[in-house]
Amino acid sequence: MTASIQRLGRTALGVIREMGRMALFLAKAVGYFFLPPFRPRNLLRQIHFIGLRSLFVICLTAVFSGFVLSLLGYYTLSRFGSSGLLGPAVAFSVIRELGPVLSGLMVTGLAGSALTA
């Protein structure tokens, strides 16, 4: 009985220790953000590169994902006679569910491939 309690305590202390390390890392990162040299031109250039230049790829991915969802959704909803709900269902799923995930993947892939090239 005491061995299982000790194991639980060791695990809890390990988790707390790791959370403390992450908090210290975050505090250091935020602290270094406010130290000179400040380079706002570089920051704006990176925002433009990662944000605006990724917009085409993100929109293209969203359009084709919407095509696939509408094709599969029409097949399923037409069997039940409710194909009129296809538009709101696809819009909801692409904008609220798949949109953020696919956008994150596309931005990460585009920025990562640009950094390695």
PDB file of C-alpha atoms in Angstrom, residues 16-62:
ATOM      1  CA  ILE A  16       4.914  19.505 -10.767  1.00  0.00           C
ATOM      2  CA  ARG A  17       8.668  19.741 -11.434  1.00  0.00           C
ATOM      3  CA  GLU A  18       8.123  19.665 -15.203  1.00  0.00           C
ATOM      4  CA  MET A  19       5.398  22.301 -14.964  1.00  0.00           C
ATOM      5  CA  GLY A  20       7.813  24.492 -13.016  1.00  0.00           C
ATOM      6  CA  ARG A  21      10.480  24.039 -15.680  1.00  0.00           C
ATOM      7  CA  MET A  22       8.005  25.013 -18.389  1.00  0.00           C
ATOM      8  CA  ALA A  23       6.928  28.085 -16.400  1.00  0.00           C
ATOM      9  CA  LEU A  24      10.570  29.159 -15.991  1.00  0.00           C
ATOM     10  CA  PHE A  25      11.184  28.664 -19.707  1.00  0.00           C
ATOM     11  CA  LEU A  26       8.115  30.761 -20.531  1.00  0.00           C
ATOM     12  CA  ALA A  27       9.218  33.498 -18.123  1.00  0.00           C
ATOM     13  CA  LYS A  28      12.687  33.599 -19.705  1.00  0.00           C
ATOM     14  CA  ALA A  29      11.223  33.729 -23.216  1.00  0.00           C
ATOM     15  CA  VAL A  30       8.892  36.588 -22.306  1.00  0.00           C
ATOM     16  CA  GLY A  31      11.746  38.396 -20.557  1.00  0.00           C
ATOM     17  CA  TYR A  32      14.015  38.136 -23.599  1.00  0.00           C
ATOM     18  CA  PHE A  33      11.239  39.509 -25.781  1.00  0.00           C
ATOM     19  CA  PHE A  34      11.541  42.912 -24.109  1.00  0.00           C
ATOM     20  CA  LEU A  35      15.345  43.154 -24.249  1.00  0.00           C
ATOM     21  CA  PRO A  36      17.059  45.138 -27.010  1.00  0.00           C
ATOM     22  CA  PRO A  37      17.821  45.004 -29.911  1.00  0.00           C
ATOM     23  CA  PHE A  38      14.298  45.613 -31.144  1.00  0.00           C
ATOM     24  CA  ARG A  39      13.749  44.771 -34.781  1.00  0.00           C
ATOM     25  CA  PRO A  40      10.194  45.751 -35.741  1.00  0.00           C
ATOM     26  CA  ARG A  41      10.994  45.617 -39.463  1.00  0.00           C
ATOM     27  CA  ASN A  42      12.011  41.948 -39.180  1.00  0.00           C
ATOM     28  CA  LEU A  43       8.895  41.201 -37.148  1.00  0.00           C
ATOM     29  CA  LEU A  44       6.615  42.817 -39.723  1.00  0.00           C
ATOM     30  CA  ARG A  45       8.399  41.020 -42.559  1.00  0.00           C
ATOM     31  CA  GLN A  46       7.892  37.667 -40.835  1.00  0.00           C
ATOM     32  CA  ILE A  47       4.235  38.438 -40.119  1.00  0.00           C
ATOM     33  CA  HIS A  48       3.749  39.292 -43.795  1.00  0.00           C
ATOM     34  CA  PHE A  49       5.570  36.172 -44.948  1.00  0.00           C
ATOM     35  CA  ILE A  50       3.868  33.721 -42.608  1.00  0.00           C
ATOM     36  CA  GLY A  51       0.437  35.341 -42.552  1.00  0.00           C
ATOM     37  CA  LEU A  52      -0.375  36.914 -45.889  1.00  0.00           C
ATOM     38  CA  ARG A  53       1.659  34.649 -48.136  1.00  0.00           C
ATOM     39  CA  SER A  54       0.073  31.592 -46.526  1.00  0.00           C
ATOM     40  CA  LEU A  55      -3.439  32.852 -47.193  1.00  0.00           C
ATOM     41  CA  PHE A  56      -3.632  31.425 -50.718  1.00  0.00           C
ATOM     42  CA  VAL A  57      -2.587  27.948 -49.589  1.00  0.00           C
ATOM     43  CA  ILE A  58      -5.025  28.048 -46.668  1.00  0.00           C
ATOM     44  CA  CYS A  59      -7.935  29.124 -48.884  1.00  0.00           C
ATOM     45  CA  LEU A  60      -7.099  26.479 -51.464  1.00  0.00           C
ATOM     46  CA  THR A  61      -7.033  23.795 -48.776  1.00  0.00           C
ATOM     47  CA  ALA A  62     -10.342  25.005 -47.340  1.00  0.00           C
TER      48      ALA A  62
END
